[in-house]
PDB file of C-alpha atoms and ligand atoms in Angstrom:
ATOM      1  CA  UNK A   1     102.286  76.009  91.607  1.00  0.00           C
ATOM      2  CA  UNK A   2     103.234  79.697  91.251  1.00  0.00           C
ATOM      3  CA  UNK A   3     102.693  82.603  94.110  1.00  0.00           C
ATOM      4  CA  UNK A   4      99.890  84.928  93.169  1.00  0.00           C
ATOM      5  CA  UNK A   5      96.605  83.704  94.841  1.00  0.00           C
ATOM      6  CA  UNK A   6      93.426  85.372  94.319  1.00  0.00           C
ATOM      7  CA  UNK A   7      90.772  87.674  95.511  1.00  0.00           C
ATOM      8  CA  UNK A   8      89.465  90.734  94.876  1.00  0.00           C
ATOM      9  CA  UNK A   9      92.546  92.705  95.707  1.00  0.00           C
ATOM     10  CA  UNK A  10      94.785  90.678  92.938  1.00  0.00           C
ATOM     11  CA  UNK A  11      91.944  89.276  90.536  1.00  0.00           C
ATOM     12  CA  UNK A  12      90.461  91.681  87.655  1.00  0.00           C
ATOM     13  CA  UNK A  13      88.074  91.596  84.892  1.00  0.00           C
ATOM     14  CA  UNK A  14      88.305  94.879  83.993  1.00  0.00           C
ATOM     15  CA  UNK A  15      90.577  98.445  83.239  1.00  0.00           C
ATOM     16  CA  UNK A  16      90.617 101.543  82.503  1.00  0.00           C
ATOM     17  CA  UNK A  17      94.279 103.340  81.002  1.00  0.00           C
ATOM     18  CA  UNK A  18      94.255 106.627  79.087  1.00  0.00           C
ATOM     19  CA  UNK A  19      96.710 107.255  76.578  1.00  0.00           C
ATOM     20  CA  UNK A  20      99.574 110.015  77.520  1.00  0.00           C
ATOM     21  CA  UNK A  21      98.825 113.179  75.866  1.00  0.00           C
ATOM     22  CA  UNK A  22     101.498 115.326  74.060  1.00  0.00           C
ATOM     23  CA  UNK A  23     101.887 117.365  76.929  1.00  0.00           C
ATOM     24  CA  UNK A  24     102.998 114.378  79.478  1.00  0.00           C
ATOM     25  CA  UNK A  25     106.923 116.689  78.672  1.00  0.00           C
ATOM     26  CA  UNK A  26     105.372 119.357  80.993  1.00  0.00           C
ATOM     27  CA  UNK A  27     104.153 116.526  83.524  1.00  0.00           C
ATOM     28  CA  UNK A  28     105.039 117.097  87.482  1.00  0.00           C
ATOM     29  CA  UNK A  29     107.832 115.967  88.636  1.00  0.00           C
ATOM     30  CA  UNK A  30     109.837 116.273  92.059  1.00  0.00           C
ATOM     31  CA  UNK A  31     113.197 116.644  89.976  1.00  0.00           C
ATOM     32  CA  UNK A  32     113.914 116.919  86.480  1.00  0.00           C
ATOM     33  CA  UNK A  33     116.468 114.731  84.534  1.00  0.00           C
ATOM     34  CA  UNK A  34     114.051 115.626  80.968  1.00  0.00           C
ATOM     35  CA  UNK A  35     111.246 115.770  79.580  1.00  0.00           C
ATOM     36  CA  UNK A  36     109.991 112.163  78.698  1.00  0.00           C
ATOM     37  CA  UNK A  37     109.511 111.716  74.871  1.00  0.00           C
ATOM     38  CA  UNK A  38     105.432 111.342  74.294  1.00  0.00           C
ATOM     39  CA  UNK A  39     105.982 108.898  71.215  1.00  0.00           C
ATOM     40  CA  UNK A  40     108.462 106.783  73.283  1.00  0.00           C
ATOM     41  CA  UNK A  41     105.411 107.283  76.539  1.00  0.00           C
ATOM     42  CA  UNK A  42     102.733 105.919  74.025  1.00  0.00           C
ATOM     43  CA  UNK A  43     104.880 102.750  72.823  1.00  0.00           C
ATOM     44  CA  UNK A  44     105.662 101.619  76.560  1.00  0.00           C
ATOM     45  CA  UNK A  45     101.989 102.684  77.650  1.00  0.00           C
ATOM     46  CA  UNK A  46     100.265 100.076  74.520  1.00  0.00           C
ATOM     47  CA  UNK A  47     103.214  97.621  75.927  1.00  0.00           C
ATOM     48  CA  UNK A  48     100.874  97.769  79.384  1.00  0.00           C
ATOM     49  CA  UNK A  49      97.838  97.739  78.008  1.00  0.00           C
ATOM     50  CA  UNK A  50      98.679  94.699  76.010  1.00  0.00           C
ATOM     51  CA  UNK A  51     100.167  93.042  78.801  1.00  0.00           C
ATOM     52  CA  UNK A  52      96.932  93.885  80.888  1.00  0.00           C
ATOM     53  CA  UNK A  53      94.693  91.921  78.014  1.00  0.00           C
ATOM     54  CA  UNK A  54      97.461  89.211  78.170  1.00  0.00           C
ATOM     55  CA  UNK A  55      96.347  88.947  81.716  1.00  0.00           C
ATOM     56  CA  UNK A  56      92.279  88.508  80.508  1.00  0.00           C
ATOM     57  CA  UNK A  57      91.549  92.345  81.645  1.00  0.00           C
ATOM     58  CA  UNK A  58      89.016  93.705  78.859  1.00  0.00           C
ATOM     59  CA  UNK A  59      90.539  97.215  78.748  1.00  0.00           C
ATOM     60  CA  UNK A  60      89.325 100.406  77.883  1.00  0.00           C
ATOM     61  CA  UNK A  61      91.421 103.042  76.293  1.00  0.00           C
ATOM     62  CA  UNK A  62      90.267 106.861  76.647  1.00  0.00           C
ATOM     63  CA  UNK A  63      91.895 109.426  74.409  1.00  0.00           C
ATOM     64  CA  UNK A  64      94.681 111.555  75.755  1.00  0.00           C
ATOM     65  CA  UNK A  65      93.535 115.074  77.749  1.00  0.00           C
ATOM     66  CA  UNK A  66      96.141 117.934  76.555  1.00  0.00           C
ATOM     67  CA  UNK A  67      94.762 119.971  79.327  1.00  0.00           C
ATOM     68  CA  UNK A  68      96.072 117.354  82.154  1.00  0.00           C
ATOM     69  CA  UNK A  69      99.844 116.798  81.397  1.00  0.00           C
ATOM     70  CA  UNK A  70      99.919 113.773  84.146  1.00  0.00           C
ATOM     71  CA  UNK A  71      96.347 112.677  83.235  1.00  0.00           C
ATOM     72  CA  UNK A  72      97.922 109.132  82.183  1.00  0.00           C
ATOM     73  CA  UNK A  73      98.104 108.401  85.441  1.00  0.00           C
ATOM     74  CA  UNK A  74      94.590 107.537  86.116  1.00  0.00           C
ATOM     75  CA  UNK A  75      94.797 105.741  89.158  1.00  0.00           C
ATOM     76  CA  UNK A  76      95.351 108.943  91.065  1.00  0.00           C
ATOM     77  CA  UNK A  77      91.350 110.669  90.451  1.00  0.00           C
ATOM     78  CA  UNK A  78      89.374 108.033  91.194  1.00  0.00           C
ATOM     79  CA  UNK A  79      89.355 104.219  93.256  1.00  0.00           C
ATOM     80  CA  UNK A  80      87.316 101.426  92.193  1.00  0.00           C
ATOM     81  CA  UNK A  81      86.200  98.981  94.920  1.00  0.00           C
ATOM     82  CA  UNK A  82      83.902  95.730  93.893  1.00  0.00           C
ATOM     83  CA  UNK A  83      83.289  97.591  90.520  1.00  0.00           C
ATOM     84  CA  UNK A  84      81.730 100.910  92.320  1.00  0.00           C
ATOM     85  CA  UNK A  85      84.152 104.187  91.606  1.00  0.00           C
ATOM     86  CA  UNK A  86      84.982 106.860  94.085  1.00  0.00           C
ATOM     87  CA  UNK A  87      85.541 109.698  92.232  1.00  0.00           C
ATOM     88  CA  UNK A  88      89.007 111.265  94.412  1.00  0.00           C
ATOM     89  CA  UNK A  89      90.342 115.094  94.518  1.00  0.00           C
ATOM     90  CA  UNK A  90      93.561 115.176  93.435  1.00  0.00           C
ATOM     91  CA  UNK A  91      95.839 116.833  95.926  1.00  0.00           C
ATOM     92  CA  UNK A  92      98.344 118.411  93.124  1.00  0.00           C
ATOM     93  CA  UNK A  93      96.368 121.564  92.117  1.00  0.00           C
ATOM     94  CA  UNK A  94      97.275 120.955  88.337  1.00  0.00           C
ATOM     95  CA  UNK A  95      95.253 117.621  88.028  1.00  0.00           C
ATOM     96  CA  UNK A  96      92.377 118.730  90.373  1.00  0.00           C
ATOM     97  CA  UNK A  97      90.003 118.671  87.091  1.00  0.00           C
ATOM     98  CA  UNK A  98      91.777 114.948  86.018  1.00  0.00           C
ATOM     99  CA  UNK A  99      88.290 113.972  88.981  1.00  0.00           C
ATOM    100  CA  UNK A 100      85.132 115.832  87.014  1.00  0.00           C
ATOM    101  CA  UNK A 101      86.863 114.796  83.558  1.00  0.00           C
ATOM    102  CA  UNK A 102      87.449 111.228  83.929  1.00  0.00           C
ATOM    103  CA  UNK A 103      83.746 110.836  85.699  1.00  0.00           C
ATOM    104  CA  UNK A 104      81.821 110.479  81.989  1.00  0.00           C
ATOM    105  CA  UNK A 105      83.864 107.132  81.504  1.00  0.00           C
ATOM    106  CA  UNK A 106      83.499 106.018  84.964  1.00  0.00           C
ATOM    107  CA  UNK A 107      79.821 106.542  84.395  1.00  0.00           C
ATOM    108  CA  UNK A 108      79.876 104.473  81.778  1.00  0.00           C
ATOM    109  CA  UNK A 109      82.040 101.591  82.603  1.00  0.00           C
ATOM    110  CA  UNK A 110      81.726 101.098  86.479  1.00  0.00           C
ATOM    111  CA  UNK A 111      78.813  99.422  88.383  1.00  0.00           C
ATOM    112  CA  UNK A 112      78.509 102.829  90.220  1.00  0.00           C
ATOM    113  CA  UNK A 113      79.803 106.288  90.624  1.00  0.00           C
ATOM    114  CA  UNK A 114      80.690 108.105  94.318  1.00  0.00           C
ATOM    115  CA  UNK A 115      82.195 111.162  94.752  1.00  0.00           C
ATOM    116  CA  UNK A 116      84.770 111.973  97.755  1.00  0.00           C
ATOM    117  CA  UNK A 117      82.952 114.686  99.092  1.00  0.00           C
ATOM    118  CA  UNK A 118      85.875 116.714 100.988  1.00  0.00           C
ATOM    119  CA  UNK A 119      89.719 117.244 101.705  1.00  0.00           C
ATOM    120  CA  UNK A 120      92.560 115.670  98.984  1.00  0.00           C
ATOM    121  CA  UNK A 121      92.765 111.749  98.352  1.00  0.00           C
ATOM    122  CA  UNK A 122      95.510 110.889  95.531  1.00  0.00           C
ATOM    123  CA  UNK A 123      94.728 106.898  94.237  1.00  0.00           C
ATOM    124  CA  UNK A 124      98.390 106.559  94.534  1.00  0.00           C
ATOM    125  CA  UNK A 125      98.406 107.160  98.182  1.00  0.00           C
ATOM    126  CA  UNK A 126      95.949 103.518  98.208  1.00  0.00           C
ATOM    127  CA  UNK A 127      97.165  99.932  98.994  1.00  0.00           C
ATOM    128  CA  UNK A 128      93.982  97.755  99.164  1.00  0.00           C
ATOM    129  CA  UNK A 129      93.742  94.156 100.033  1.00  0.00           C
ATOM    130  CA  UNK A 130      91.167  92.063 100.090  1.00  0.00           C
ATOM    131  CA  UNK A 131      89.795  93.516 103.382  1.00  0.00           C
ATOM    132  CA  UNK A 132      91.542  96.797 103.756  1.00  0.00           C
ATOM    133  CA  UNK A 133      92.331  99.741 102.431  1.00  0.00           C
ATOM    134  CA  UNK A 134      95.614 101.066 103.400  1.00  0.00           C
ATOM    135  CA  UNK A 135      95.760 105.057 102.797  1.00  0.00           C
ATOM    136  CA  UNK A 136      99.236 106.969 103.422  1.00  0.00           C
ATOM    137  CA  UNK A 137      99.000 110.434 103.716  1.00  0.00           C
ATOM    138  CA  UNK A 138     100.915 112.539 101.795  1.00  0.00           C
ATOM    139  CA  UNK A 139     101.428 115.947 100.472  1.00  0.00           C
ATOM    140  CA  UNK A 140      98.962 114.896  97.881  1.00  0.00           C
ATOM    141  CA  UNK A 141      96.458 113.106 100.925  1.00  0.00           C
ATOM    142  CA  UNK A 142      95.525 114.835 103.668  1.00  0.00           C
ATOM    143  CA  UNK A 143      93.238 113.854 106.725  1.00  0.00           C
ATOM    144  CA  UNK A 144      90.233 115.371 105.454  1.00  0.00           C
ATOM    145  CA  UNK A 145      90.232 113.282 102.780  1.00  0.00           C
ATOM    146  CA  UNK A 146      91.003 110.203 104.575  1.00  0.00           C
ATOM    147  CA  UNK A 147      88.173 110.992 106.983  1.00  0.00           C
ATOM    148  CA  UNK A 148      85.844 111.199 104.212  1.00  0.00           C
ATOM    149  CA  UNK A 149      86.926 108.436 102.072  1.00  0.00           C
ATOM    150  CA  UNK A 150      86.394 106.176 105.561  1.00  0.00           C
ATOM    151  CA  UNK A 151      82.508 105.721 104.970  1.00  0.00           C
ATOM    152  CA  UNK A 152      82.582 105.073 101.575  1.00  0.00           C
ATOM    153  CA  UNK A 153      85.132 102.192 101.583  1.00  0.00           C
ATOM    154  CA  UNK A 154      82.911 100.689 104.835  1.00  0.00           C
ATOM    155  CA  UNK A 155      80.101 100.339 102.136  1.00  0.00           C
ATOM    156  CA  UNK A 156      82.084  97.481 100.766  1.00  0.00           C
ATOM    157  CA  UNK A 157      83.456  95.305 104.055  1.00  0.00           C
ATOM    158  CA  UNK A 158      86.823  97.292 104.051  1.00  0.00           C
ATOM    159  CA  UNK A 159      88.535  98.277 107.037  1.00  0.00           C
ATOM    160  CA  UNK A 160      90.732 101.679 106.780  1.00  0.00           C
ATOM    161  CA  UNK A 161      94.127 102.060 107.940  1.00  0.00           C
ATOM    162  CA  UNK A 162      95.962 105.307 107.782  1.00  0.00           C
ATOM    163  CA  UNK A 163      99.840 105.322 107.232  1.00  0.00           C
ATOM    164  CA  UNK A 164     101.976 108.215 107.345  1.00  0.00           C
ATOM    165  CA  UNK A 165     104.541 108.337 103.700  1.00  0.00           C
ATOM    166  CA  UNK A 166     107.756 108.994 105.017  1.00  0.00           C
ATOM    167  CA  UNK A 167     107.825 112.392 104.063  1.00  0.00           C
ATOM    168  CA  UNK A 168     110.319 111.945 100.939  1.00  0.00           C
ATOM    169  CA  UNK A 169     107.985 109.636  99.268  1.00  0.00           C
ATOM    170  CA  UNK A 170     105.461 110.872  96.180  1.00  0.00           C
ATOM    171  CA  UNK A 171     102.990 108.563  97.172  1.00  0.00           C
ATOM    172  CA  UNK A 172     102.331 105.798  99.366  1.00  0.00           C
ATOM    173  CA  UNK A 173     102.418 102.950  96.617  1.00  0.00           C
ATOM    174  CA  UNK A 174     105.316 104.689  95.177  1.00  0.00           C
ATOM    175  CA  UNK A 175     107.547 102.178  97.583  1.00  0.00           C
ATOM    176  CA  UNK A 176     105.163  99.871  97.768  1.00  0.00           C
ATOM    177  CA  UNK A 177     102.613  96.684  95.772  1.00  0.00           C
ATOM    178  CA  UNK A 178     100.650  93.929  97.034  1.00  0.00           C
ATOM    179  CA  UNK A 179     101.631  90.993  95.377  1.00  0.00           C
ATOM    180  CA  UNK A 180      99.091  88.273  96.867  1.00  0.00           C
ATOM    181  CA  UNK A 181      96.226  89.256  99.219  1.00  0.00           C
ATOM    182  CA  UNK A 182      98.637  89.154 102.229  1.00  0.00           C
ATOM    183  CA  UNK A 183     102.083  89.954 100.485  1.00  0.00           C
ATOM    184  CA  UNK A 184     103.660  92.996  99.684  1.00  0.00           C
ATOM    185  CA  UNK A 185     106.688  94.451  97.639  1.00  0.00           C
ATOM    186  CA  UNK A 186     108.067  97.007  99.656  1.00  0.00           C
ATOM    187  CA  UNK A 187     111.807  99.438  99.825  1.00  0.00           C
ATOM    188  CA  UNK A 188     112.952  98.422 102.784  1.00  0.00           C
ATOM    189  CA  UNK A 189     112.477 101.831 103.586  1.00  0.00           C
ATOM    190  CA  UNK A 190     108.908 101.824 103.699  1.00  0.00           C
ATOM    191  CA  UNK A 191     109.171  98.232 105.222  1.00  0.00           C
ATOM    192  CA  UNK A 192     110.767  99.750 108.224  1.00  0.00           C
ATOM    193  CA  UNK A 193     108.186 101.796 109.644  1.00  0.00           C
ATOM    194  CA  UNK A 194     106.557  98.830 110.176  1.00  0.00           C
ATOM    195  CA  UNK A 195     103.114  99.970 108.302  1.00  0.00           C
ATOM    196  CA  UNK A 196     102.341  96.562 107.080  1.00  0.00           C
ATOM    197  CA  UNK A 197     102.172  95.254 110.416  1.00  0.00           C
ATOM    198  CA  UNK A 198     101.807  90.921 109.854  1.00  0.00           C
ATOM    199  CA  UNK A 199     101.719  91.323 106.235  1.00  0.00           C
ATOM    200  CA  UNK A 200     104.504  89.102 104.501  1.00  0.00           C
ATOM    201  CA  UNK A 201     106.881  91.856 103.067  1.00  0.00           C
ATOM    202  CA  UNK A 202     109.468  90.931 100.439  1.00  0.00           C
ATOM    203  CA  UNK A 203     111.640  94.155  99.947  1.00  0.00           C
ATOM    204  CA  UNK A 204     113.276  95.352  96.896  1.00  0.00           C
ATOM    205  CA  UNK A 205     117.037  94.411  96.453  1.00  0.00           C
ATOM    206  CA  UNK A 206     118.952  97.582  97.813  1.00  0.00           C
ATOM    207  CA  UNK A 207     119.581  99.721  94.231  1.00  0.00           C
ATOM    208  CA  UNK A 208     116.393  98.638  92.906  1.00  0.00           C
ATOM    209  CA  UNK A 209     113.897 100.841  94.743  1.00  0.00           C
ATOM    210  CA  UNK A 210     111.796 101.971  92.232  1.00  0.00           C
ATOM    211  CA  UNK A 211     110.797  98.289  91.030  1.00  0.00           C
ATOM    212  CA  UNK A 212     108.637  98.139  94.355  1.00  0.00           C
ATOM    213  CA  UNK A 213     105.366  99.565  92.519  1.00  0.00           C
ATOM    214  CA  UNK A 214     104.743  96.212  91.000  1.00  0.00           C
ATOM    215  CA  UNK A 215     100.960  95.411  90.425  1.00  0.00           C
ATOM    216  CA  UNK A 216      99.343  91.849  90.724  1.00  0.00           C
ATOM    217  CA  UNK A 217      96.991  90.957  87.717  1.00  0.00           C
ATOM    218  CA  UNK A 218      95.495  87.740  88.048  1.00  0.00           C
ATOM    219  CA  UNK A 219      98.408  85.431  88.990  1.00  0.00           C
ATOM    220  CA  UNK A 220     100.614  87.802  87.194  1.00  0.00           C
ATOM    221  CA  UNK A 221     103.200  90.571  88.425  1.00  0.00           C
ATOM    222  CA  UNK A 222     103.437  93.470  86.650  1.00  0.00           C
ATOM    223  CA  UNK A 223     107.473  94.304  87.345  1.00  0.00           C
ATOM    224  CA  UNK A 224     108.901  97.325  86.240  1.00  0.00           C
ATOM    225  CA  UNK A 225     111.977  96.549  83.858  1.00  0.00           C
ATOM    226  CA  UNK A 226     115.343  97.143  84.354  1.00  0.00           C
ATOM    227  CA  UNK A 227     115.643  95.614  88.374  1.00  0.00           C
ATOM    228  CA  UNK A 228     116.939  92.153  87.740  1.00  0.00           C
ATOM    229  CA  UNK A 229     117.988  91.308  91.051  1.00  0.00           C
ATOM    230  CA  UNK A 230     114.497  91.990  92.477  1.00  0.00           C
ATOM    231  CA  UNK A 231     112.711  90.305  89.837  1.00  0.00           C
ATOM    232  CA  UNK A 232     115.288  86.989  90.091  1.00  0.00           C
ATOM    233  CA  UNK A 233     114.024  87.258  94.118  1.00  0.00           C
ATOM    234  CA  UNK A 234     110.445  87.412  93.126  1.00  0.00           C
ATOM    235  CA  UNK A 235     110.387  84.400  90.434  1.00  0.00           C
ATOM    236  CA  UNK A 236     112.472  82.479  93.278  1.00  0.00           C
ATOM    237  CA  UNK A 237     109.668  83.435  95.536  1.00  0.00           C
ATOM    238  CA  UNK A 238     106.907  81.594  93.009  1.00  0.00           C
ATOM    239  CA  UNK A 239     105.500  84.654  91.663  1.00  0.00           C
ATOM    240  CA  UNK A 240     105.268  84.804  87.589  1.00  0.00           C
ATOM    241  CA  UNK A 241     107.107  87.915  86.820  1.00  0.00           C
ATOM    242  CA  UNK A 242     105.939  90.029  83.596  1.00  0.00           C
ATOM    243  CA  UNK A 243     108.951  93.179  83.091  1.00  0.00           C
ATOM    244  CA  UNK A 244     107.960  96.292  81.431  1.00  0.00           C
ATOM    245  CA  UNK A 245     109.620  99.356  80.635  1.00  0.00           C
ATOM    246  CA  UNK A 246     108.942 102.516  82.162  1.00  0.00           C
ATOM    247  CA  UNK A 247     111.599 104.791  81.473  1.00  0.00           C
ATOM    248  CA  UNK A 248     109.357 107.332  79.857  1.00  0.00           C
ATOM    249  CA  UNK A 249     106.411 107.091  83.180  1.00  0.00           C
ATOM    250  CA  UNK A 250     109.627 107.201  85.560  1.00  0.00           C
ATOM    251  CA  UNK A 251     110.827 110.403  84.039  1.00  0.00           C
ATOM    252  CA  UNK A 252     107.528 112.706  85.751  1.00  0.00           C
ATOM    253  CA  UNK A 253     107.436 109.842  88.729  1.00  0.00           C
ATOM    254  CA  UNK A 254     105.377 107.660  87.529  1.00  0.00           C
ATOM    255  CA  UNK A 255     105.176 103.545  87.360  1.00  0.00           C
ATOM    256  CA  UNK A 256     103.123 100.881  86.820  1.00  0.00           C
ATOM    257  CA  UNK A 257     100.085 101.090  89.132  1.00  0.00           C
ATOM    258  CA  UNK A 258      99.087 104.829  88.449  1.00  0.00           C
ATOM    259  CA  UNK A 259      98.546 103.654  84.956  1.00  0.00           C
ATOM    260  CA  UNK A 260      95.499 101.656  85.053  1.00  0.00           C
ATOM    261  CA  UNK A 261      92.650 101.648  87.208  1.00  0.00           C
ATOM    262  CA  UNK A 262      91.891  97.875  87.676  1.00  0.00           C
ATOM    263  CA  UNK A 263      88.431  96.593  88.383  1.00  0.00           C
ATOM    264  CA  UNK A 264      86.396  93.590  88.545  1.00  0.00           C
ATOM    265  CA  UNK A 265      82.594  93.453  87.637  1.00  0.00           C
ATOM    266  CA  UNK A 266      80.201  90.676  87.846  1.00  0.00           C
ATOM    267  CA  UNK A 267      81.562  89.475  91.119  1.00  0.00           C
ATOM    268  CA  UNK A 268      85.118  87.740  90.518  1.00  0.00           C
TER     269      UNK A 268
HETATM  270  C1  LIG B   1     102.304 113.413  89.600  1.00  0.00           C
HETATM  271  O1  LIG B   1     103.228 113.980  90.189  1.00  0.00           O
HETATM  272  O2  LIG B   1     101.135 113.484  89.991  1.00  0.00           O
HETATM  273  C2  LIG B   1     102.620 112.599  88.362  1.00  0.00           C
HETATM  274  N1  LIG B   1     103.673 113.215  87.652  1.00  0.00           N
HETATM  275  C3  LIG B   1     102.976 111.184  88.727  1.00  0.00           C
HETATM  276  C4  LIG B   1     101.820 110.463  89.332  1.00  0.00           C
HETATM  277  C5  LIG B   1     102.157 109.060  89.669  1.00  0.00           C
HETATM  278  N2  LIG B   1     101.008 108.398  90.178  1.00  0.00           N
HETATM  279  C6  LIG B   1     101.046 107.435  91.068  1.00  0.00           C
HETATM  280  O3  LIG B   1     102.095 107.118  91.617  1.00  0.00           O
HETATM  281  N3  LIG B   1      99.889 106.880  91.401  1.00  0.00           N
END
């Protein structure tokens, strides 16, 4: 029997991607080695989506946003817990309006619509399980944010623990993905500080940091391509191991979580 499990933090009916825009080239990033190539973006971003329908996710594609060079990431405006989104505040002043813009489709596809009413929340910054949602603050998160995200993730059963990023760290799930309900893929890093307290952590193989944002999709993980020895140590582990590229995402510091917002309605 493969690794995987399931619950609501690892099973999914439901996702939202958007496609990169032409002007992903001007996306943020902490240091440049070039400009990713948009066409080259678009083929490895319909490789995800088609790997999320592989998985049974019935996902929804919105059009690219010029205006919002990093706007493919669309895990970083909003959260979706039990189908309800929480509509985030970027922290990065250049995707601030990435919140208001991707609300309309939100609206339309999500059980429910909340707003985060104060202070900066990134989606990146948040690790949830099945009964807690693990927020690492960031320069993209600050407390503010944190305090008023608290009440809203209550409304569905979730406890709230903050983390501090180690300061060098984009985001919180940067270094990290939960691979079962109770299991993580972590740097060893980020497994040091000892955030995940008697969560099982597997660590990436020292080289192959930037394969730890994996994402679990219904018995699936989502690996990014291009770390063999980490992926060999997950499939040893049990866990079925999909590997997709993401050159083009990793060029502006993105990976595989920020690019879909994954959801479950109906009560999975
Ligand atoms: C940014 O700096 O906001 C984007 N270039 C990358 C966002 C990656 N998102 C994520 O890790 N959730």
């Amino acid at each position: 029997m493969s690794a995987g499990g399931a619950g609501r933090s690892v099973s999914f009916t439901h996702a939202i991607c958007r496609v990169p825009a032409s002007s992903v080239v001007d996306g943020l990033r902490a240091e440049d080695r070039g400009a990713p190539d948009a066409d080259a973006f678009r083929g490895e971003h319909a490789a995800y989506v088609a790997a999320l329908e592989a998985a049974g996710v019935s996902v929804t594609v919105l059009d690219p946003m010029e205006d919002f060079p990093d706007s493919v990431f669309v895990e970083d405006p909003a959260l979706v817990l039990d189908g309800v989104a929480i509509v985030l505040r970027p922290g990065a002043p250049s995707r601030a309006g990435e919140a208001a813009a991707l609300r309309p489709a939100l609206e339309r596809h999500c059980a429910g619509v909340l707003d985060l009413g104060a202070g900066f929340v990134d989606g990146g910054d948040i690790l949830c399980t099945d009964d807690r949602v693990m927020v690492g603050l960031s320069a993209r998160t600050d407390r503010e944010g944190v305090a008023a995200l608290a009440p809203l993730v209550a409304r569905f059963g979730y406890a709230l623990q903050i983390v501090d990023t180690p300061p060098e760290i984009l985001h919180f799930k940067t270094e990290c993905g939960l691979l079962e309900p109770d299991t993580v893929l972590a740097t060893p890093r980020l497994a040091a500080t000892g955030c995940f307290g008697d969560m099982r952590v597997i660590e990436t193989v020292p080289g192959e940091e930037a394969a730890a944002n994996a994402i679990a999709v219904n018995g699936r993980i989502f690996l990014s391509a291009g770390h063999p020895a980490t992926a060999e140590r997950l499939r040893k582990a049990g866990f079925a191991v999909v590997e997709l590229a993401t050159r083009q995402a990793a060029l502006v510091d993105g990976g595989l979580s920020c690019m879909s917002l994954r959801y479950s309605l109906g009560g999975v």
